[in-house]
Structure formats: C-alpha cells, structure tokens
Amino acid sequence: MTESGVRGAKPQRVRPGGRGARVPGWMVPTGLIMLSAIPVVAGALRLGELAGGAAVTPANARFFATPLPVVSHVIGASLYGIVGAFQFAKRFRRRRPAWHRMTGRILVVCGLVAALSGLWMTVFHPRPEGDGDLLAAFRLVFGTAMAVSLVLGFAAVRRRDFRRHHDWMIRAYAIGVAAGTQAFTQLPWMLLVGPLGETPRALLVTAGWVINLAVAEWIIRRP
C-alpha cells in the first residue's frame, strides 16, 4: 500500500462498550455462572434438606407438604442458570450451532419449569415470614414476564427472526438468574440495618430483577 493510500484510509473507531469492543470470550459465561452459583447452592441445600428428612419447621413446612413444585423449581432454575450461561459464549456458540439449538430447546423447558413452578408456589404456598402481598405481586409479575419472554423467544426463532429471539432470550435469562443479584441487593441492608421487614424485602428483591433487566436492555440496545 502506498503512503497516500495509508493517509487516505479512515481509521476505524471502536466505541467503548459498543459491539466492536472486544471482551474475552470466557468472561461473560464465567460471570454468569458465578452469579447463578448463589441460588444453585441454596437450592441444593433445600433439596438435601428434603431428601435427608430434616426437621419440619415453620420455615420449611410448605416444602415438605408439597415437595414437587420446589424440587422442579430448583432443578429447572439451576440448569437454566448454569447451562444458559454458555449461550453467551459467542465463539463456542458459533462453532457449535447444533449444540446451541439443542441446549436452547432444553433451556426453554427448564426456564418454563422454573417460572411456572415459582408462580405456583407464590399462589398456593403459605407465605413465609417477611413475604407480604407486595412481594407476592412482584413475583407474579416477573415470573409471568419470564415465561412470556421464553415463549416469544421460541416463537421468534421458529419463524427465523433471530434478532427478536436473541432479545427475548436475554430478557428471560436476566429475570431467571436474578436470585443471585437479589442476594447482593439484600445483604447490605441486613448487615447495616438488620432483619428485613416486608416492604424493604419486597423492594430489595424487586431491585434485583430491575437491575438485571436494565443490564439486559443495555446489552440489547447498545450500538
């Protein structure tokens, strides 16, 4: 290339945080797995409690009375969070499109199981101490939003609308892994103030969903 050609070439600009910015491929799925690990561990402890015949207390009596919904919720949400994280590994996804399609179908089922079992428990389980009407209402809103997002994402890919499929699946995943974020939104209050009352708990749990959805929308809409 001649000197004049070099001078005439326009340098390509990469906007910080834009789609042209390079992020190591392992960082996103690793971060999502770490975030999902919090509810996965909590769920595993709950399943161990049920399988091991732990003492029935006011805090866990509802799970012993009807174990199927909570077992379904823990397994569905755990698979959805951990396996779903690998859908954000772009190179892996592009190199193995068949894997992406196969696990995508499994994840839709896992996500729907997690969302619908969560809705069932919100409606039919006795509310534990600290959970009031406000939190129940928010659980119904975001649980329904997750299920609807999964259905819309699946419908979009069936008609080969990959852009909308991508967007709806990101929203569904953001809602589905919010339990990890909710641990961080509640912890400062518990350390600085003390036990959570009904209203603070409802607002701080909801903050976890809102934060995740805000990040999801930023990812979807960034240039």
JSON list of C-alpha atoms in Angstrom, two decimals:
[
{"chain": "A", "resi": 1, "resn": "MET", "atom": "CA", "xyz": [0.00, 0.00, 0.00]},
{"chain": "A", "resi": 2, "resn": "THR", "atom": "CA", "xyz": [1.32, 3.44, -0.92]},
{"chain": "A", "resi": 3, "resn": "GLU", "atom": "CA", "xyz": [1.86, 6.26, 1.58]},
{"chain": "A", "resi": 4, "resn": "SER", "atom": "CA", "xyz": [-1.02, 8.19, 0.01]},
{"chain": "A", "resi": 5, "resn": "GLY", "atom": "CA", "xyz": [-3.26, 5.17, 0.44]},
{"chain": "A", "resi": 6, "resn": "VAL", "atom": "CA", "xyz": [-2.35, 4.96, 4.10]},
{"chain": "A", "resi": 7, "resn": "ARG", "atom": "CA", "xyz": [-3.04, 8.65, 4.58]},
{"chain": "A", "resi": 8, "resn": "GLY", "atom": "CA", "xyz": [-6.38, 8.39, 2.81]},
{"chain": "A", "resi": 9, "resn": "ALA", "atom": "CA", "xyz": [-7.63, 5.46, 4.85]},
{"chain": "A", "resi": 10, "resn": "LYS", "atom": "CA", "xyz": [-10.09, 6.35, 7.55]},
{"chain": "A", "resi": 11, "resn": "PRO", "atom": "CA", "xyz": [-9.24, 4.84, 10.92]},
{"chain": "A", "resi": 12, "resn": "GLN", "atom": "CA", "xyz": [-11.94, 2.61, 12.34]},
{"chain": "A", "resi": 13, "resn": "ARG", "atom": "CA", "xyz": [-13.27, 3.83, 15.63]},
{"chain": "A", "resi": 14, "resn": "VAL", "atom": "CA", "xyz": [-14.40, 1.43, 18.29]},
{"chain": "A", "resi": 15, "resn": "ARG", "atom": "CA", "xyz": [-16.73, 2.94, 20.81]},
{"chain": "A", "resi": 16, "resn": "PRO", "atom": "CA", "xyz": [-16.03, 1.89, 24.40]},
{"chain": "A", "resi": 17, "resn": "GLY", "atom": "CA", "xyz": [-18.66, -0.62, 25.42]},
{"chain": "A", "resi": 18, "resn": "GLY", "atom": "CA", "xyz": [-20.04, -0.89, 21.88]},
{"chain": "A", "resi": 19, "resn": "ARG", "atom": "CA", "xyz": [-20.42, -4.04, 19.86]},
{"chain": "A", "resi": 20, "resn": "GLY", "atom": "CA", "xyz": [-16.93, -3.57, 18.42]},
{"chain": "A", "resi": 21, "resn": "ALA", "atom": "CA", "xyz": [-15.31, -3.67, 21.86]},
{"chain": "A", "resi": 22, "resn": "ARG", "atom": "CA", "xyz": [-13.59, -6.98, 22.50]},
{"chain": "A", "resi": 23, "resn": "VAL", "atom": "CA", "xyz": [-14.28, -8.87, 25.71]},
{"chain": "A", "resi": 24, "resn": "PRO", "atom": "CA", "xyz": [-12.54, -12.20, 26.39]},
{"chain": "A", "resi": 25, "resn": "GLY", "atom": "CA", "xyz": [-14.98, -14.94, 25.45]},
{"chain": "A", "resi": 26, "resn": "TRP", "atom": "CA", "xyz": [-14.75, -16.69, 28.82]},
{"chain": "A", "resi": 27, "resn": "MET", "atom": "CA", "xyz": [-15.58, -13.65, 30.96]},
{"chain": "A", "resi": 28, "resn": "VAL", "atom": "CA", "xyz": [-19.33, -13.40, 30.35]},
{"chain": "A", "resi": 29, "resn": "PRO", "atom": "CA", "xyz": [-20.26, -17.07, 30.91]},
{"chain": "A", "resi": 30, "resn": "THR", "atom": "CA", "xyz": [-17.91, -17.27, 33.89]},
{"chain": "A", "resi": 31, "resn": "GLY", "atom": "CA", "xyz": [-19.51, -14.24, 35.50]},
{"chain": "A", "resi": 32, "resn": "LEU", "atom": "CA", "xyz": [-23.00, -15.60, 34.86]},
{"chain": "A", "resi": 33, "resn": "ILE", "atom": "CA", "xyz": [-22.09, -18.99, 36.34]},
{"chain": "A", "resi": 34, "resn": "MET", "atom": "CA", "xyz": [-20.72, -17.28, 39.44]},
{"chain": "A", "resi": 35, "resn": "LEU", "atom": "CA", "xyz": [-23.93, -15.26, 39.76]},
{"chain": "A", "resi": 36, "resn": "SER", "atom": "CA", "xyz": [-26.04, -18.39, 39.29]},
{"chain": "A", "resi": 37, "resn": "ALA", "atom": "CA", "xyz": [-23.98, -20.31, 41.85]},
{"chain": "A", "resi": 38, "resn": "ILE", "atom": "CA", "xyz": [-25.63, -18.45, 44.74]},
{"chain": "A", "resi": 39, "resn": "PRO", "atom": "CA", "xyz": [-29.19, -19.74, 44.13]},
{"chain": "A", "resi": 40, "resn": "VAL", "atom": "CA", "xyz": [-27.84, -23.10, 42.91]},
{"chain": "A", "resi": 41, "resn": "VAL", "atom": "CA", "xyz": [-26.11, -23.71, 46.25]},
{"chain": "A", "resi": 42, "resn": "ALA", "atom": "CA", "xyz": [-29.18, -22.53, 48.17]},
{"chain": "A", "resi": 43, "resn": "GLY", "atom": "CA", "xyz": [-31.36, -24.83, 46.09]},
{"chain": "A", "resi": 44, "resn": "ALA", "atom": "CA", "xyz": [-29.03, -27.79, 46.62]},
{"chain": "A", "resi": 45, "resn": "LEU", "atom": "CA", "xyz": [-29.22, -27.24, 50.37]},
{"chain": "A", "resi": 46, "resn": "ARG", "atom": "CA", "xyz": [-33.01, -27.18, 50.14]},
{"chain": "A", "resi": 47, "resn": "LEU", "atom": "CA", "xyz": [-33.07, -30.46, 48.20]},
{"chain": "A", "resi": 48, "resn": "GLY", "atom": "CA", "xyz": [-30.68, -32.01, 50.70]},
{"chain": "A", "resi": 49, "resn": "GLU", "atom": "CA", "xyz": [-32.97, -30.92, 53.49]},
{"chain": "A", "resi": 50, "resn": "LEU", "atom": "CA", "xyz": [-35.94, -32.60, 51.81]},
{"chain": "A", "resi": 51, "resn": "ALA", "atom": "CA", "xyz": [-34.07, -35.78, 50.89]},
{"chain": "A", "resi": 52, "resn": "GLY", "atom": "CA", "xyz": [-32.40, -36.08, 54.29]},
{"chain": "A", "resi": 53, "resn": "GLY", "atom": "CA", "xyz": [-35.60, -35.86, 56.28]},
{"chain": "A", "resi": 54, "resn": "ALA", "atom": "CA", "xyz": [-34.68, -32.69, 58.16]},
{"chain": "A", "resi": 55, "resn": "ALA", "atom": "CA", "xyz": [-36.86, -31.48, 61.00]},
{"chain": "A", "resi": 56, "resn": "VAL", "atom": "CA", "xyz": [-40.02, -29.75, 59.85]},
{"chain": "A", "resi": 57, "resn": "THR", "atom": "CA", "xyz": [-40.09, -26.10, 60.91]},
{"chain": "A", "resi": 58, "resn": "PRO", "atom": "CA", "xyz": [-42.39, -23.16, 60.11]},
{"chain": "A", "resi": 59, "resn": "ALA", "atom": "CA", "xyz": [-39.77, -22.04, 57.55]},
{"chain": "A", "resi": 60, "resn": "ASN", "atom": "CA", "xyz": [-39.77, -25.29, 55.54]},
{"chain": "A", "resi": 61, "resn": "ALA", "atom": "CA", "xyz": [-43.13, -26.93, 56.31]},
{"chain": "A", "resi": 62, "resn": "ARG", "atom": "CA", "xyz": [-44.62, -25.79, 53.00]},
{"chain": "A", "resi": 63, "resn": "PHE", "atom": "CA", "xyz": [-41.88, -27.59, 51.06]},
{"chain": "A", "resi": 64, "resn": "PHE", "atom": "CA", "xyz": [-42.39, -30.86, 52.93]},
{"chain": "A", "resi": 65, "resn": "ALA", "atom": "CA", "xyz": [-46.15, -30.61, 52.41]},
{"chain": "A", "resi": 66, "resn": "THR", "atom": "CA", "xyz": [-45.81, -30.28, 48.60]},
{"chain": "A", "resi": 67, "resn": "PRO", "atom": "CA", "xyz": [-42.22, -31.02, 47.56]},
{"chain": "A", "resi": 68, "resn": "LEU", "atom": "CA", "xyz": [-42.76, -31.39, 43.79]},
{"chain": "A", "resi": 69, "resn": "PRO", "atom": "CA", "xyz": [-43.01, -27.65, 42.98]},
{"chain": "A", "resi": 70, "resn": "VAL", "atom": "CA", "xyz": [-39.85, -26.70, 44.89]},
{"chain": "A", "resi": 71, "resn": "VAL", "atom": "CA", "xyz": [-37.89, -29.69, 43.53]},
{"chain": "A", "resi": 72, "resn": "SER", "atom": "CA", "xyz": [-38.97, -28.77, 39.99]},
{"chain": "A", "resi": 73, "resn": "HIS", "atom": "CA", "xyz": [-38.11, -25.13, 40.61]},
{"chain": "A", "resi": 74, "resn": "VAL", "atom": "CA", "xyz": [-34.63, -25.84, 41.98]},
{"chain": "A", "resi": 75, "resn": "ILE", "atom": "CA", "xyz": [-33.68, -28.27, 39.20]},
{"chain": "A", "resi": 76, "resn": "GLY", "atom": "CA", "xyz": [-35.17, -26.15, 36.41]},
{"chain": "A", "resi": 77, "resn": "ALA", "atom": "CA", "xyz": [-33.65, -22.89, 37.66]},
{"chain": "A", "resi": 78, "resn": "SER", "atom": "CA", "xyz": [-30.23, -24.45, 38.32]},
{"chain": "A", "resi": 79, "resn": "LEU", "atom": "CA", "xyz": [-29.95, -25.97, 34.84]},
{"chain": "A", "resi": 80, "resn": "TYR", "atom": "CA", "xyz": [-31.29, -22.79, 33.28]},
{"chain": "A", "resi": 81, "resn": "GLY", "atom": "CA", "xyz": [-28.75, -20.59, 35.05]},
{"chain": "A", "resi": 82, "resn": "ILE", "atom": "CA", "xyz": [-25.64, -22.76, 34.60]},
{"chain": "A", "resi": 83, "resn": "VAL", "atom": "CA", "xyz": [-26.20, -24.19, 31.11]},
{"chain": "A", "resi": 84, "resn": "GLY", "atom": "CA", "xyz": [-27.75, -20.94, 29.90]},
{"chain": "A", "resi": 85, "resn": "ALA", "atom": "CA", "xyz": [-24.54, -19.09, 30.72]},
{"chain": "A", "resi": 86, "resn": "PHE", "atom": "CA", "xyz": [-22.76, -20.91, 27.88]},
{"chain": "A", "resi": 87, "resn": "GLN", "atom": "CA", "xyz": [-25.25, -19.48, 25.37]},
{"chain": "A", "resi": 88, "resn": "PHE", "atom": "CA", "xyz": [-23.44, -16.17, 25.92]},
{"chain": "A", "resi": 89, "resn": "ALA", "atom": "CA", "xyz": [-20.09, -17.62, 24.77]},
{"chain": "A", "resi": 90, "resn": "LYS", "atom": "CA", "xyz": [-20.18, -16.28, 21.21]},
{"chain": "A", "resi": 91, "resn": "ARG", "atom": "CA", "xyz": [-17.29, -18.27, 19.75]},
{"chain": "A", "resi": 92, "resn": "PHE", "atom": "CA", "xyz": [-18.45, -21.52, 21.30]},
{"chain": "A", "resi": 93, "resn": "ARG", "atom": "CA", "xyz": [-21.99, -20.88, 20.07]},
{"chain": "A", "resi": 94, "resn": "ARG", "atom": "CA", "xyz": [-20.85, -20.10, 16.52]},
{"chain": "A", "resi": 95, "resn": "ARG", "atom": "CA", "xyz": [-18.54, -23.11, 16.30]},
{"chain": "A", "resi": 96, "resn": "ARG", "atom": "CA", "xyz": [-21.22, -25.48, 17.57]},
{"chain": "A", "resi": 97, "resn": "PRO", "atom": "CA", "xyz": [-24.58, -24.28, 16.22]},
{"chain": "A", "resi": 98, "resn": "ALA", "atom": "CA", "xyz": [-26.14, -27.72, 16.70]},
{"chain": "A", "resi": 99, "resn": "TRP", "atom": "CA", "xyz": [-25.22, -27.60, 20.40]},
{"chain": "A", "resi": 100, "resn": "HIS", "atom": "CA", "xyz": [-26.75, -24.13, 20.65]},
{"chain": "A", "resi": 101, "resn": "ARG", "atom": "CA", "xyz": [-30.02, -25.32, 19.12]},
{"chain": "A", "resi": 102, "resn": "MET", "atom": "CA", "xyz": [-30.24, -28.49, 21.20]},
{"chain": "A", "resi": 103, "resn": "THR", "atom": "CA", "xyz": [-29.45, -26.86, 24.53]},
{"chain": "A", "resi": 104, "resn": "GLY", "atom": "CA", "xyz": [-31.65, -23.91, 23.60]},
{"chain": "A", "resi": 105, "resn": "ARG", "atom": "CA", "xyz": [-34.68, -26.19, 23.43]},
{"chain": "A", "resi": 106, "resn": "ILE", "atom": "CA", "xyz": [-33.76, -27.78, 26.76]},
{"chain": "A", "resi": 107, "resn": "LEU", "atom": "CA", "xyz": [-33.30, -24.35, 28.32]},
{"chain": "A", "resi": 108, "resn": "VAL", "atom": "CA", "xyz": [-36.74, -23.19, 27.19]},
{"chain": "A", "resi": 109, "resn": "VAL", "atom": "CA", "xyz": [-38.24, -26.17, 29.02]},
{"chain": "A", "resi": 110, "resn": "CYS", "atom": "CA", "xyz": [-36.08, -25.60, 32.12]},
{"chain": "A", "resi": 111, "resn": "GLY", "atom": "CA", "xyz": [-36.90, -21.90, 32.15]},
{"chain": "A", "resi": 112, "resn": "LEU", "atom": "CA", "xyz": [-40.63, -22.52, 31.84]},
{"chain": "A", "resi": 113, "resn": "VAL", "atom": "CA", "xyz": [-40.49, -25.13, 34.61]},
{"chain": "A", "resi": 114, "resn": "ALA", "atom": "CA", "xyz": [-38.66, -22.64, 36.85]},
{"chain": "A", "resi": 115, "resn": "ALA", "atom": "CA", "xyz": [-41.04, -19.79, 36.06]},
{"chain": "A", "resi": 116, "resn": "LEU", "atom": "CA", "xyz": [-44.29, -21.76, 36.30]},
{"chain": "A", "resi": 117, "resn": "SER", "atom": "CA", "xyz": [-43.30, -23.63, 39.47]},
{"chain": "A", "resi": 118, "resn": "GLY", "atom": "CA", "xyz": [-42.32, -20.30, 41.02]},
{"chain": "A", "resi": 119, "resn": "LEU", "atom": "CA", "xyz": [-45.72, -18.87, 40.11]},
{"chain": "A", "resi": 120, "resn": "TRP", "atom": "CA", "xyz": [-47.45, -21.94, 41.57]},
{"chain": "A", "resi": 121, "resn": "MET", "atom": "CA", "xyz": [-45.59, -21.61, 44.87]},
{"chain": "A", "resi": 122, "resn": "THR", "atom": "CA", "xyz": [-46.37, -17.89, 45.04]},
{"chain": "A", "resi": 123, "resn": "VAL", "atom": "CA", "xyz": [-50.08, -18.54, 44.64]},
{"chain": "A", "resi": 124, "resn": "PHE", "atom": "CA", "xyz": [-50.57, -21.76, 46.61]},
{"chain": "A", "resi": 125, "resn": "HIS", "atom": "CA", "xyz": [-47.84, -21.98, 49.23]},
{"chain": "A", "resi": 126, "resn": "PRO", "atom": "CA", "xyz": [-48.34, -20.32, 52.62]},
{"chain": "A", "resi": 127, "resn": "ARG", "atom": "CA", "xyz": [-46.20, -17.18, 52.72]},
{"chain": "A", "resi": 128, "resn": "PRO", "atom": "CA", "xyz": [-43.10, -17.35, 54.88]},
{"chain": "A", "resi": 129, "resn": "GLU", "atom": "CA", "xyz": [-42.37, -14.69, 57.46]},
{"chain": "A", "resi": 130, "resn": "GLY", "atom": "CA", "xyz": [-41.20, -11.50, 55.76]},
{"chain": "A", "resi": 131, "resn": "ASP", "atom": "CA", "xyz": [-43.05, -12.12, 52.48]},
{"chain": "A", "resi": 132, "resn": "GLY", "atom": "CA", "xyz": [-46.09, -9.90, 52.08]},
{"chain": "A", "resi": 133, "resn": "ASP", "atom": "CA", "xyz": [-48.62, -9.05, 49.40]},
{"chain": "A", "resi": 134, "resn": "LEU", "atom": "CA", "xyz": [-46.27, -6.61, 47.66]},
{"chain": "A", "resi": 135, "resn": "LEU", "atom": "CA", "xyz": [-43.52, -9.18, 47.14]},
{"chain": "A", "resi": 136, "resn": "ALA", "atom": "CA", "xyz": [-46.08, -11.77, 46.02]},
{"chain": "A", "resi": 137, "resn": "ALA", "atom": "CA", "xyz": [-47.38, -9.32, 43.42]},
{"chain": "A", "resi": 138, "resn": "PHE", "atom": "CA", "xyz": [-43.86, -8.64, 42.12]},
{"chain": "A", "resi": 139, "resn": "ARG", "atom": "CA", "xyz": [-43.14, -12.38, 41.96]},
{"chain": "A", "resi": 140, "resn": "LEU", "atom": "CA", "xyz": [-46.25, -12.88, 39.84]},
{"chain": "A", "resi": 141, "resn": "VAL", "atom": "CA", "xyz": [-45.28, -10.00, 37.52]},
{"chain": "A", "resi": 142, "resn": "PHE", "atom": "CA", "xyz": [-41.69, -11.09, 36.92]},
{"chain": "A", "resi": 143, "resn": "GLY", "atom": "CA", "xyz": [-42.47, -14.82, 36.84]},
{"chain": "A", "resi": 144, "resn": "THR", "atom": "CA", "xyz": [-45.08, -14.18, 34.18]},
{"chain": "A", "resi": 145, "resn": "ALA", "atom": "CA", "xyz": [-42.67, -11.89, 32.30]},
{"chain": "A", "resi": 146, "resn": "MET", "atom": "CA", "xyz": [-40.04, -14.63, 32.24]},
{"chain": "A", "resi": 147, "resn": "ALA", "atom": "CA", "xyz": [-42.47, -17.24, 30.91]},
{"chain": "A", "resi": 148, "resn": "VAL", "atom": "CA", "xyz": [-43.81, -14.84, 28.26]},
{"chain": "A", "resi": 149, "resn": "SER", "atom": "CA", "xyz": [-40.27, -13.88, 27.19]},
{"chain": "A", "resi": 150, "resn": "LEU", "atom": "CA", "xyz": [-39.35, -17.53, 26.74]},
{"chain": "A", "resi": 151, "resn": "VAL", "atom": "CA", "xyz": [-42.44, -18.22, 24.64]},
{"chain": "A", "resi": 152, "resn": "LEU", "atom": "CA", "xyz": [-41.86, -15.11, 22.50]},
{"chain": "A", "resi": 153, "resn": "GLY", "atom": "CA", "xyz": [-38.18, -16.01, 22.06]},
{"chain": "A", "resi": 154, "resn": "PHE", "atom": "CA", "xyz": [-39.03, -19.55, 20.98]},
{"chain": "A", "resi": 155, "resn": "ALA", "atom": "CA", "xyz": [-41.74, -18.30, 18.62]},
{"chain": "A", "resi": 156, "resn": "ALA", "atom": "CA", "xyz": [-39.28, -15.82, 17.09]},
{"chain": "A", "resi": 157, "resn": "VAL", "atom": "CA", "xyz": [-36.66, -18.46, 16.31]},
{"chain": "A", "resi": 158, "resn": "ARG", "atom": "CA", "xyz": [-39.33, -20.72, 14.80]},
{"chain": "A", "resi": 159, "resn": "ARG", "atom": "CA", "xyz": [-40.06, -18.01, 12.24]},
{"chain": "A", "resi": 160, "resn": "ARG", "atom": "CA", "xyz": [-36.29, -17.36, 11.89]},
{"chain": "A", "resi": 161, "resn": "ASP", "atom": "CA", "xyz": [-36.43, -13.91, 13.43]},
{"chain": "A", "resi": 162, "resn": "PHE", "atom": "CA", "xyz": [-33.07, -14.30, 15.15]},
{"chain": "A", "resi": 163, "resn": "ARG", "atom": "CA", "xyz": [-32.84, -10.70, 16.29]},
{"chain": "A", "resi": 164, "resn": "ARG", "atom": "CA", "xyz": [-36.04, -10.88, 18.33]},
{"chain": "A", "resi": 165, "resn": "HIS", "atom": "CA", "xyz": [-35.14, -14.38, 19.51]},
{"chain": "A", "resi": 166, "resn": "HIS", "atom": "CA", "xyz": [-31.85, -13.03, 20.85]},
{"chain": "A", "resi": 167, "resn": "ASP", "atom": "CA", "xyz": [-33.55, -10.10, 22.60]},
{"chain": "A", "resi": 168, "resn": "TRP", "atom": "CA", "xyz": [-36.33, -12.06, 24.28]},
{"chain": "A", "resi": 169, "resn": "MET", "atom": "CA", "xyz": [-33.99, -14.80, 25.47]},
{"chain": "A", "resi": 170, "resn": "ILE", "atom": "CA", "xyz": [-31.67, -12.24, 27.06]},
{"chain": "A", "resi": 171, "resn": "ARG", "atom": "CA", "xyz": [-34.63, -10.74, 28.92]},
{"chain": "A", "resi": 172, "resn": "ALA", "atom": "CA", "xyz": [-35.81, -14.16, 30.09]},
{"chain": "A", "resi": 173, "resn": "TYR", "atom": "CA", "xyz": [-32.33, -15.09, 31.31]},
{"chain": "A", "resi": 174, "resn": "ALA", "atom": "CA", "xyz": [-31.95, -11.77, 33.12]},
{"chain": "A", "resi": 175, "resn": "ILE", "atom": "CA", "xyz": [-35.12, -12.48, 35.09]},
{"chain": "A", "resi": 176, "resn": "GLY", "atom": "CA", "xyz": [-34.24, -16.14, 35.64]},
{"chain": "A", "resi": 177, "resn": "VAL", "atom": "CA", "xyz": [-30.85, -15.51, 37.29]},
{"chain": "A", "resi": 178, "resn": "ALA", "atom": "CA", "xyz": [-31.95, -12.52, 39.35]},
{"chain": "A", "resi": 179, "resn": "ALA", "atom": "CA", "xyz": [-31.84, -14.55, 42.57]},
{"chain": "A", "resi": 180, "resn": "GLY", "atom": "CA", "xyz": [-28.06, -14.09, 42.54]},
{"chain": "A", "resi": 181, "resn": "THR", "atom": "CA", "xyz": [-28.40, -10.32, 42.19]},
{"chain": "A", "resi": 182, "resn": "GLN", "atom": "CA", "xyz": [-31.08, -10.26, 44.89]},
{"chain": "A", "resi": 183, "resn": "ALA", "atom": "CA", "xyz": [-28.59, -11.69, 47.38]},
{"chain": "A", "resi": 184, "resn": "PHE", "atom": "CA", "xyz": [-26.42, -8.62, 46.82]},
{"chain": "A", "resi": 185, "resn": "THR", "atom": "CA", "xyz": [-29.30, -6.13, 46.99]},
{"chain": "A", "resi": 186, "resn": "GLN", "atom": "CA", "xyz": [-30.48, -7.53, 50.34]},
{"chain": "A", "resi": 187, "resn": "LEU", "atom": "CA", "xyz": [-27.13, -8.18, 52.04]},
{"chain": "A", "resi": 188, "resn": "PRO", "atom": "CA", "xyz": [-26.11, -4.53, 52.70]},
{"chain": "A", "resi": 189, "resn": "TRP", "atom": "CA", "xyz": [-29.44, -3.81, 54.41]},
{"chain": "A", "resi": 190, "resn": "MET", "atom": "CA", "xyz": [-29.14, -6.92, 56.57]},
{"chain": "A", "resi": 191, "resn": "LEU", "atom": "CA", "xyz": [-25.58, -6.01, 57.59]},
{"chain": "A", "resi": 192, "resn": "LEU", "atom": "CA", "xyz": [-26.23, -2.33, 58.26]},
{"chain": "A", "resi": 193, "resn": "VAL", "atom": "CA", "xyz": [-29.85, -2.25, 59.45]},
{"chain": "A", "resi": 194, "resn": "GLY", "atom": "CA", "xyz": [-30.83, -5.76, 60.49]},
{"chain": "A", "resi": 195, "resn": "PRO", "atom": "CA", "xyz": [-33.63, -8.17, 59.56]},
{"chain": "A", "resi": 196, "resn": "LEU", "atom": "CA", "xyz": [-35.72, -7.21, 56.56]},
{"chain": "A", "resi": 197, "resn": "GLY", "atom": "CA", "xyz": [-39.33, -6.20, 57.01]},
{"chain": "A", "resi": 198, "resn": "GLU", "atom": "CA", "xyz": [-41.97, -6.96, 54.39]},
{"chain": "A", "resi": 199, "resn": "THR", "atom": "CA", "xyz": [-41.69, -3.68, 52.46]},
{"chain": "A", "resi": 200, "resn": "PRO", "atom": "CA", "xyz": [-37.86, -3.38, 52.40]},
{"chain": "A", "resi": 201, "resn": "ARG", "atom": "CA", "xyz": [-37.59, -7.05, 51.38]},
{"chain": "A", "resi": 202, "resn": "ALA", "atom": "CA", "xyz": [-40.12, -6.62, 48.58]},
{"chain": "A", "resi": 203, "resn": "LEU", "atom": "CA", "xyz": [-38.34, -3.54, 47.24]},
{"chain": "A", "resi": 204, "resn": "LEU", "atom": "CA", "xyz": [-34.83, -5.00, 47.50]},
{"chain": "A", "resi": 205, "resn": "VAL", "atom": "CA", "xyz": [-35.85, -8.28, 45.85]},
{"chain": "A", "resi": 206, "resn": "THR", "atom": "CA", "xyz": [-37.53, -6.30, 43.08]},
{"chain": "A", "resi": 207, "resn": "ALA", "atom": "CA", "xyz": [-34.36, -4.21, 42.71]},
{"chain": "A", "resi": 208, "resn": "GLY", "atom": "CA", "xyz": [-32.53, -7.40, 41.72]},
{"chain": "A", "resi": 209, "resn": "TRP", "atom": "CA", "xyz": [-34.95, -8.02, 38.85]},
{"chain": "A", "resi": 210, "resn": "VAL", "atom": "CA", "xyz": [-34.84, -4.37, 37.79]},
{"chain": "A", "resi": 211, "resn": "ILE", "atom": "CA", "xyz": [-31.03, -4.27, 37.79]},
{"chain": "A", "resi": 212, "resn": "ASN", "atom": "CA", "xyz": [-30.79, -7.43, 35.69]},
{"chain": "A", "resi": 213, "resn": "LEU", "atom": "CA", "xyz": [-33.38, -6.21, 33.21]},
{"chain": "A", "resi": 214, "resn": "ALA", "atom": "CA", "xyz": [-31.65, -2.83, 32.95]},
{"chain": "A", "resi": 215, "resn": "VAL", "atom": "CA", "xyz": [-28.39, -4.59, 32.06]},
{"chain": "A", "resi": 216, "resn": "ALA", "atom": "CA", "xyz": [-30.27, -6.80, 29.59]},
{"chain": "A", "resi": 217, "resn": "GLU", "atom": "CA", "xyz": [-31.82, -3.80, 27.85]},
{"chain": "A", "resi": 218, "resn": "TRP", "atom": "CA", "xyz": [-28.43, -2.09, 27.69]},
{"chain": "A", "resi": 219, "resn": "ILE", "atom": "CA", "xyz": [-26.95, -5.17, 26.00]},
{"chain": "A", "resi": 220, "resn": "ILE", "atom": "CA", "xyz": [-29.88, -5.37, 23.59]},
{"chain": "A", "resi": 221, "resn": "ARG", "atom": "CA", "xyz": [-29.87, -1.68, 22.65]},
{"chain": "A", "resi": 222, "resn": "ARG", "atom": "CA", "xyz": [-26.18, -0.80, 22.68]},
{"chain": "A", "resi": 223, "resn": "PRO", "atom": "CA", "xyz": [-24.83, 0.33, 19.28]}
]
